JSON list of C-alpha atoms in Angstrom, two decimals:
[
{"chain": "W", "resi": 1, "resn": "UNK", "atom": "CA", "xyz": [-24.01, -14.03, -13.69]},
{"chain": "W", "resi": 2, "resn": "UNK", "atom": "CA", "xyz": [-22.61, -15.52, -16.84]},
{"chain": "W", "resi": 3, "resn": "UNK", "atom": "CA", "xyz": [-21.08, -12.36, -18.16]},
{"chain": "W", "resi": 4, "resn": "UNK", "atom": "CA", "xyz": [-17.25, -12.59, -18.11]},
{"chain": "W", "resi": 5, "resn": "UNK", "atom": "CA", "xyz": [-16.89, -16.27, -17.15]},
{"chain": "W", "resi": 6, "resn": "UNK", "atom": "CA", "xyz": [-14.89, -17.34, -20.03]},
{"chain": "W", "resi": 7, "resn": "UNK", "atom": "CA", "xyz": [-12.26, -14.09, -19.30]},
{"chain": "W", "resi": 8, "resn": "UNK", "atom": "CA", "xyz": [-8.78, -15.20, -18.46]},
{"chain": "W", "resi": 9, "resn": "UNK", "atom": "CA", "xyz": [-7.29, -13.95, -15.19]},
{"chain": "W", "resi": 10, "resn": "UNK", "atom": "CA", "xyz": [-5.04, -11.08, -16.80]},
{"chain": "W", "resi": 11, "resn": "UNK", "atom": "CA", "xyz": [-8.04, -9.42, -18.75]},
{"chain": "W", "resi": 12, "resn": "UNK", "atom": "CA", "xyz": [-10.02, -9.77, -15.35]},
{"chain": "W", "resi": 13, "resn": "UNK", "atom": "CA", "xyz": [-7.52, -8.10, -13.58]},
{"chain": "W", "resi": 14, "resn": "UNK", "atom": "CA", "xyz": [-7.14, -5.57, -16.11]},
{"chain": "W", "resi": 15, "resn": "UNK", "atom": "CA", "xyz": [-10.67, -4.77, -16.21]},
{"chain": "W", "resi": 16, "resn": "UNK", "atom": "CA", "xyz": [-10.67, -4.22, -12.30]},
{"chain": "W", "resi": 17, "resn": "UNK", "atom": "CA", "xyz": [-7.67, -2.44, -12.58]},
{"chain": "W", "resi": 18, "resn": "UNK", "atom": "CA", "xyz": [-9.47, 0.05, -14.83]},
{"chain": "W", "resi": 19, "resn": "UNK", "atom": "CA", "xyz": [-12.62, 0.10, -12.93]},
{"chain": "W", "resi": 20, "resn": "UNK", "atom": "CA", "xyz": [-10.31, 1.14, -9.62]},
{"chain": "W", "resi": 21, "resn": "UNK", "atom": "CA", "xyz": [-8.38, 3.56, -11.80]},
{"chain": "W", "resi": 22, "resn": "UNK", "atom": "CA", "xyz": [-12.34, 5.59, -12.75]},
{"chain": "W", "resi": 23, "resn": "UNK", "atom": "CA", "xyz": [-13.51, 5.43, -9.85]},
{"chain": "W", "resi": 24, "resn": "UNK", "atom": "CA", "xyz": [-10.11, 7.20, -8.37]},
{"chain": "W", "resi": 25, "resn": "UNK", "atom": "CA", "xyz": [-10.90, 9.72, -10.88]},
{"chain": "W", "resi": 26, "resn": "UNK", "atom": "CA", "xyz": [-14.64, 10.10, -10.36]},
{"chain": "W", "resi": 27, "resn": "UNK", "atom": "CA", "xyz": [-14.28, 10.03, -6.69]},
{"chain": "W", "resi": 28, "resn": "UNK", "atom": "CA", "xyz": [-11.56, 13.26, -6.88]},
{"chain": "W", "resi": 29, "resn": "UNK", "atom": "CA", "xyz": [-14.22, 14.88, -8.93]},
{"chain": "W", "resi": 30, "resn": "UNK", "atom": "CA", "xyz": [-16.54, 15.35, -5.58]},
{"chain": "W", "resi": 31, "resn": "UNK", "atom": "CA", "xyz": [-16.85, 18.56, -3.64]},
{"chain": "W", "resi": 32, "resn": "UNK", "atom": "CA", "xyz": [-14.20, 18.12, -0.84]},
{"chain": "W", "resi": 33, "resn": "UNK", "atom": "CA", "xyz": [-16.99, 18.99, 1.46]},
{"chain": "W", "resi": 34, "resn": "UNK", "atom": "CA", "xyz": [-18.40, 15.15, 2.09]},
{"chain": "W", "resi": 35, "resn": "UNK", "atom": "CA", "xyz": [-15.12, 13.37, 1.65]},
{"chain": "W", "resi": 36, "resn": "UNK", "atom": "CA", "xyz": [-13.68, 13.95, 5.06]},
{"chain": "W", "resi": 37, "resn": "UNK", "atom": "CA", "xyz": [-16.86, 12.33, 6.49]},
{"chain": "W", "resi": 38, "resn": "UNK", "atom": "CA", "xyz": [-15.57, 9.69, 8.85]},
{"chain": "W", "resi": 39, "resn": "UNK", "atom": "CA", "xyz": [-16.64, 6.36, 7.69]},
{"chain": "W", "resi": 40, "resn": "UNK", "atom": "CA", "xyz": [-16.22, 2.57, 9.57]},
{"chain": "W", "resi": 41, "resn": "UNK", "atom": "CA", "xyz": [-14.14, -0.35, 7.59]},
{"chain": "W", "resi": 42, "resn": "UNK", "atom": "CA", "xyz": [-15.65, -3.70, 7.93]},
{"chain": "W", "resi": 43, "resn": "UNK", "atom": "CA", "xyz": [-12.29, -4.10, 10.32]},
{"chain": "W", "resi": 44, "resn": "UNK", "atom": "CA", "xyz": [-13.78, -1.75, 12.28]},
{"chain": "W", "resi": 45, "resn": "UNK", "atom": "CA", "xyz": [-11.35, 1.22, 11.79]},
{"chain": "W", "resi": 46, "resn": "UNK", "atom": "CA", "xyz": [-12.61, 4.81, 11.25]},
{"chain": "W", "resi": 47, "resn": "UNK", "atom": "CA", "xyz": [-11.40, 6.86, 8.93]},
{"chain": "W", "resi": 48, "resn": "UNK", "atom": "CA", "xyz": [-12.14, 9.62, 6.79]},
{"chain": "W", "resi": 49, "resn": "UNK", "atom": "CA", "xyz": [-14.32, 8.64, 3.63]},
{"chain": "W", "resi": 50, "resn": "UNK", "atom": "CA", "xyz": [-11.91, 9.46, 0.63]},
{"chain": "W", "resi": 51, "resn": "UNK", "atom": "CA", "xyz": [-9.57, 7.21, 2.66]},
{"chain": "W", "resi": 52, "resn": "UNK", "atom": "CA", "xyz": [-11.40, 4.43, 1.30]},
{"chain": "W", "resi": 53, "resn": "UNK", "atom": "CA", "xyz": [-10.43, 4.13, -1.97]},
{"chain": "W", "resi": 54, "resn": "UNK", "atom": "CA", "xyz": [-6.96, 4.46, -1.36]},
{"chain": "W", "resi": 55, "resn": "UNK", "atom": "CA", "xyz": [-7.64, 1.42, 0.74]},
{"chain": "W", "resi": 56, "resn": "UNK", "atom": "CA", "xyz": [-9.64, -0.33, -1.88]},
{"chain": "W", "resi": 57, "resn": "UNK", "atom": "CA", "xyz": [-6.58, 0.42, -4.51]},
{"chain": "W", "resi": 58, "resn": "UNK", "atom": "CA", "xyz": [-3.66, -0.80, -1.57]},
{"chain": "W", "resi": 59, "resn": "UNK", "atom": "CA", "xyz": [-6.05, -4.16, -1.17]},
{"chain": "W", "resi": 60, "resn": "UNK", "atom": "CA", "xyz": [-6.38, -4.83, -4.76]},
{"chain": "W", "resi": 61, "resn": "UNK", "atom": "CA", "xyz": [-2.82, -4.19, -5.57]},
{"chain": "W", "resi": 62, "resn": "UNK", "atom": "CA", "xyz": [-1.09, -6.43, -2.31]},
{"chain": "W", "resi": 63, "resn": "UNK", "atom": "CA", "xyz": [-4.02, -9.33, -3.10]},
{"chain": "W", "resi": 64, "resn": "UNK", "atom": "CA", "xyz": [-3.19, -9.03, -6.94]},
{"chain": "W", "resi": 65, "resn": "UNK", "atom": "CA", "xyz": [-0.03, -10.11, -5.63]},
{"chain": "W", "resi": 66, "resn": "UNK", "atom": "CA", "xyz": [-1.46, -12.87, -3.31]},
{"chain": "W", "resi": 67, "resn": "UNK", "atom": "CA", "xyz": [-3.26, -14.53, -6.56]},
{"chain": "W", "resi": 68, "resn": "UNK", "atom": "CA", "xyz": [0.26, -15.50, -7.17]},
{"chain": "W", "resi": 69, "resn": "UNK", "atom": "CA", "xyz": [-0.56, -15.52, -11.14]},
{"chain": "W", "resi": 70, "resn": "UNK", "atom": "CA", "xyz": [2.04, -13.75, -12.25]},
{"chain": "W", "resi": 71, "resn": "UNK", "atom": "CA", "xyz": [1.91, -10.70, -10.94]},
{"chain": "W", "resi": 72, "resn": "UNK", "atom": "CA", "xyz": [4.46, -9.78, -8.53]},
{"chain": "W", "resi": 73, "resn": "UNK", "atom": "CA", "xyz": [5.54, -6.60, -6.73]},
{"chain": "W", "resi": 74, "resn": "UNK", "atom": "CA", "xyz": [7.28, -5.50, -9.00]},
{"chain": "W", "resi": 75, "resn": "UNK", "atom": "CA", "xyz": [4.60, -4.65, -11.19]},
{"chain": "W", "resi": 76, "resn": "UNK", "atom": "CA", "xyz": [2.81, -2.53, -9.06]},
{"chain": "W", "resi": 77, "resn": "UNK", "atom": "CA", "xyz": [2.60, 1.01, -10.45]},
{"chain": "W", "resi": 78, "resn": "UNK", "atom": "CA", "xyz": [5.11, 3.81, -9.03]},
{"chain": "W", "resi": 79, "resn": "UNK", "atom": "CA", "xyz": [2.20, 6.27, -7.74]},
{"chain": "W", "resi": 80, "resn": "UNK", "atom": "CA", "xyz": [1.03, 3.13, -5.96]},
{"chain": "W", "resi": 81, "resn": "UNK", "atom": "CA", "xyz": [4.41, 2.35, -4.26]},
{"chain": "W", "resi": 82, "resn": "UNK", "atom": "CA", "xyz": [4.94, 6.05, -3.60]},
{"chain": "W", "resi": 83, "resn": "UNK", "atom": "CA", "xyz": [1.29, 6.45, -1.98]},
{"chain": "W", "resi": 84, "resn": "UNK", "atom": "CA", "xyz": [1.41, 3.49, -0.26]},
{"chain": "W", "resi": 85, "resn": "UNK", "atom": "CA", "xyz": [5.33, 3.73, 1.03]},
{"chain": "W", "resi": 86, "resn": "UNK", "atom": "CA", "xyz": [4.68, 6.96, 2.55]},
{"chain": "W", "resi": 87, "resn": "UNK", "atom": "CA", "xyz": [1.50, 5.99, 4.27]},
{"chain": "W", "resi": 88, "resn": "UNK", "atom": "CA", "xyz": [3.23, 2.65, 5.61]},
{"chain": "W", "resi": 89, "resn": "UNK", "atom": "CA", "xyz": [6.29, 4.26, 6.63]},
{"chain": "W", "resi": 90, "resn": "UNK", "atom": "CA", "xyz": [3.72, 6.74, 8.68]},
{"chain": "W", "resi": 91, "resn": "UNK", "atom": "CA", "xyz": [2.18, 4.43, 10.40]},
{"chain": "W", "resi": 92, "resn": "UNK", "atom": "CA", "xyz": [5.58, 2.53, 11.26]},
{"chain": "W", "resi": 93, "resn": "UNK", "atom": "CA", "xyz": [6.50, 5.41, 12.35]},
{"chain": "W", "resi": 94, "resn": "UNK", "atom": "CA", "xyz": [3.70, 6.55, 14.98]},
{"chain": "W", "resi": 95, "resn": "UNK", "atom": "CA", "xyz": [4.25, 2.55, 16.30]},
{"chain": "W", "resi": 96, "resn": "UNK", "atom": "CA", "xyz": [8.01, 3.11, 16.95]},
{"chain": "W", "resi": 97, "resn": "UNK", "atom": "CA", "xyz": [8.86, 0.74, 14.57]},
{"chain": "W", "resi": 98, "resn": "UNK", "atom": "CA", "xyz": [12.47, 0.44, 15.34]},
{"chain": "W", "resi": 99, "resn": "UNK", "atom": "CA", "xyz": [14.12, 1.17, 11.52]},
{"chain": "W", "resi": 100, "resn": "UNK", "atom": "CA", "xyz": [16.71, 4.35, 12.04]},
{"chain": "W", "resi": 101, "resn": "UNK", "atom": "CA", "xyz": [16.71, 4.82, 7.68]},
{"chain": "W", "resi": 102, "resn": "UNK", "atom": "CA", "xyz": [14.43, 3.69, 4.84]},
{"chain": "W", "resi": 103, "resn": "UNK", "atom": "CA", "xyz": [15.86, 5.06, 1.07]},
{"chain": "W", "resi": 104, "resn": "UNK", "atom": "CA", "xyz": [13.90, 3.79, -2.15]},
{"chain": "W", "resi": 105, "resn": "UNK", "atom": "CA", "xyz": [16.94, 3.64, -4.21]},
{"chain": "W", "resi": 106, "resn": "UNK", "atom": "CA", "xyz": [14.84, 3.61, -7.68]},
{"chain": "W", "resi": 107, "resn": "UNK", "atom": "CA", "xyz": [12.40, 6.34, -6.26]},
{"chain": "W", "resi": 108, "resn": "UNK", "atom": "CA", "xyz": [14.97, 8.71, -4.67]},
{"chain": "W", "resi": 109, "resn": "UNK", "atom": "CA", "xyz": [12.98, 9.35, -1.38]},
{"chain": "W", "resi": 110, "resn": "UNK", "atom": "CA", "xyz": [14.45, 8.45, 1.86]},
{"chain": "W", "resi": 111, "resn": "UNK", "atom": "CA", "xyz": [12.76, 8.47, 5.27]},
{"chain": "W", "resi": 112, "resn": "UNK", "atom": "CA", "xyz": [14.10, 8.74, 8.89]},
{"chain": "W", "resi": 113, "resn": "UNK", "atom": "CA", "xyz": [11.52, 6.73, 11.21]},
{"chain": "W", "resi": 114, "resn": "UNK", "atom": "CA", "xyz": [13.05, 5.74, 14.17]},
{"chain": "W", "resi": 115, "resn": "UNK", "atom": "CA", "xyz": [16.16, 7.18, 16.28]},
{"chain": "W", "resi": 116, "resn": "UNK", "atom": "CA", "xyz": [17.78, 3.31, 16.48]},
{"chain": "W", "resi": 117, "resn": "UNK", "atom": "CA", "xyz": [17.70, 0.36, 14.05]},
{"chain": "W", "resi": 118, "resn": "UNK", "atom": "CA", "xyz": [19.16, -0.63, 10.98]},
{"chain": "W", "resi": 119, "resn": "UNK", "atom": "CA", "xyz": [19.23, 1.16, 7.50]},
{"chain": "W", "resi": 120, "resn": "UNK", "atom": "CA", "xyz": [17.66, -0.55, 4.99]},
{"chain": "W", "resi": 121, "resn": "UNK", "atom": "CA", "xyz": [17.69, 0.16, 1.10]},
{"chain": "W", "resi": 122, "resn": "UNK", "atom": "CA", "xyz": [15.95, -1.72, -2.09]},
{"chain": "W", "resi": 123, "resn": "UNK", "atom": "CA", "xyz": [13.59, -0.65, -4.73]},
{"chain": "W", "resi": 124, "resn": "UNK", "atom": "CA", "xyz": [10.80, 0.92, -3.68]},
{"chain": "W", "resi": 125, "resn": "UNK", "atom": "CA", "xyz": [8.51, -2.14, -4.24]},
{"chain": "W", "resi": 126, "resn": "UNK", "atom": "CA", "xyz": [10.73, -4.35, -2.38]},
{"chain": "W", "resi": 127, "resn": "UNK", "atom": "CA", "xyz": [10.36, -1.82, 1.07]},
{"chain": "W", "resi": 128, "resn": "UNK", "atom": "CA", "xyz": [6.87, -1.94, 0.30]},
{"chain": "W", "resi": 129, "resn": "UNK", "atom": "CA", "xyz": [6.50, -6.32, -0.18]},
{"chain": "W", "resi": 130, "resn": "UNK", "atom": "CA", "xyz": [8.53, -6.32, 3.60]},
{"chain": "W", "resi": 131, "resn": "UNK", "atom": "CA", "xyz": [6.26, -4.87, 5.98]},
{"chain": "W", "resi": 132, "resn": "UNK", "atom": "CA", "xyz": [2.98, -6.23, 4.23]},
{"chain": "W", "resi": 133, "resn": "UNK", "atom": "CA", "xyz": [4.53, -9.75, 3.69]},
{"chain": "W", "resi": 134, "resn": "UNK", "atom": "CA", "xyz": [4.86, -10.35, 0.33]},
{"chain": "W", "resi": 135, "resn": "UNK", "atom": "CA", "xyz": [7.73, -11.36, -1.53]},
{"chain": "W", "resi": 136, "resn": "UNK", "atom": "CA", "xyz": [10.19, -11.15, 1.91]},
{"chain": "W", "resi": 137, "resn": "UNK", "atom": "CA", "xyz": [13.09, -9.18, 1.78]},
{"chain": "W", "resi": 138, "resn": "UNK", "atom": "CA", "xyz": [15.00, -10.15, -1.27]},
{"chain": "W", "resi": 139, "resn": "UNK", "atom": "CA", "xyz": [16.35, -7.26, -2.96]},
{"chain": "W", "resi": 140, "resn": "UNK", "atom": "CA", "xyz": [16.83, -5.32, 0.05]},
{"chain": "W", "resi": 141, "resn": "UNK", "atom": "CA", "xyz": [20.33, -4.03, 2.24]},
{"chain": "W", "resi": 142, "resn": "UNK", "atom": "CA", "xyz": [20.19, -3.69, 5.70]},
{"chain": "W", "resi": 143, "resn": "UNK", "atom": "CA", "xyz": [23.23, -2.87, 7.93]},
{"chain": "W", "resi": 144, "resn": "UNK", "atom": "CA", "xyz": [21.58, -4.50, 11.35]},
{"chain": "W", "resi": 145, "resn": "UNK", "atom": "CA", "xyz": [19.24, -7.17, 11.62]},
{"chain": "W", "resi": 146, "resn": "UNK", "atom": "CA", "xyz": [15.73, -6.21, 10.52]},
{"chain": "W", "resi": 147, "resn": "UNK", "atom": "CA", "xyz": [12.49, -6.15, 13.04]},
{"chain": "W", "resi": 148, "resn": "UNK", "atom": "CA", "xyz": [9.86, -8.03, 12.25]},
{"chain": "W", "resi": 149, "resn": "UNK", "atom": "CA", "xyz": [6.82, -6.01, 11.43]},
{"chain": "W", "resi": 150, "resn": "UNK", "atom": "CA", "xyz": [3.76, -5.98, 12.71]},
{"chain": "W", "resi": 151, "resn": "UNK", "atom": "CA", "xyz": [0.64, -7.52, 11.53]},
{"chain": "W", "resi": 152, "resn": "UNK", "atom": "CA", "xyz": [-0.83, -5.99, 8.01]},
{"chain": "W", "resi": 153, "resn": "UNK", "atom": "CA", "xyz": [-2.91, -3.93, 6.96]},
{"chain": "W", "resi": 154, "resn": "UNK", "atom": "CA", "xyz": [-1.98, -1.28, 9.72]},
{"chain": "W", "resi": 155, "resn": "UNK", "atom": "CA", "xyz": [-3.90, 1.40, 10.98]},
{"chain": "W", "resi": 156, "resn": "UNK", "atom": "CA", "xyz": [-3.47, 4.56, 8.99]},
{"chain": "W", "resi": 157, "resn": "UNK", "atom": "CA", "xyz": [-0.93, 6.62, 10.82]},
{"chain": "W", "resi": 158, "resn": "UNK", "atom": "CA", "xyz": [-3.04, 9.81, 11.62]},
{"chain": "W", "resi": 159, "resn": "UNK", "atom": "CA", "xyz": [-5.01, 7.91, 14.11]},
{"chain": "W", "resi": 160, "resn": "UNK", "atom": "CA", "xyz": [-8.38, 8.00, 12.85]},
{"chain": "W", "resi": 161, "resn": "UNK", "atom": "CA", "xyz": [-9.74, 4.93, 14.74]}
]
């Protein structure tokens, strides 16, 4: 119980960090086979089993964040913010979240989600913090007033549930 105590929060974090980052790269190693198994999150969502470590890596990235030691958004890996962006931006989507144009300026990707709404631009990290509510909206340009989004985490778009 002992072991680690006297760690500071940065080598903590890195350690998880690492342990996430294995077990990413242990879990791809598995025959395909079991992985689309459909599995039930403690919030009661289903959803196929390799789905849950991208979930465990998008909640220990956004609470890393929530610690509020230091850490901020932008410090969250690209391949993170490009994962997670396109997954959010899915499930936006399949809600009708009213946002006509999302463009990552930093990441070059753009995405069309909505037929009405405002345009909105920033850093991918920034157009990530929005919809999960960190960090607000500083460092992003919108030509319309921006929606308020819904409640996070949000269903993954395909529908498993």
């Amino acid at each position: 119980m002992q072991e680690g105590a006297g760690r500071g929060a940065a080598e903590l974090v890195a350690d998880l960090r690492g342990s996430v980052e294995r077990l990413l790269d242990e879990a791809t190693a598995v025959p395909a086979e079991p992985r689309p198994t459909p599995v039930t999150a403690l919030a009661g969502r289903r959803h196929p089993a390799w789905f849950t470590l991208h979930r465990a890596w998008r909640e220990l990235e956004t609470h890393h964040v929530d610690l509020r030691l230091g850490h901020t958004t932008a410090d969250w890996p690209v391949d993170y913010v490009t994962w997670a962006l396109d997954g959010t931006i899915a499930a936006l989507t399949a809600r009708g979240f009213p946002v006509a144009h999302i463009e990552a300026t930093d990441l070059n990707r753009a995405w069309s989600p909505a037929p009405t709404g405002p345009a909105v631009t920033g850093p991918g990290h920034v157009l990530l913090a929005w919809p999960t509510g960190r960090d607000g909206h500083a460092g992003l340009q919108w030509d319309l007033p921006l929606p308020t989004p819904p409640a996070w985490p949000l269903p993954p778009a395909p529908g498993w549930s």
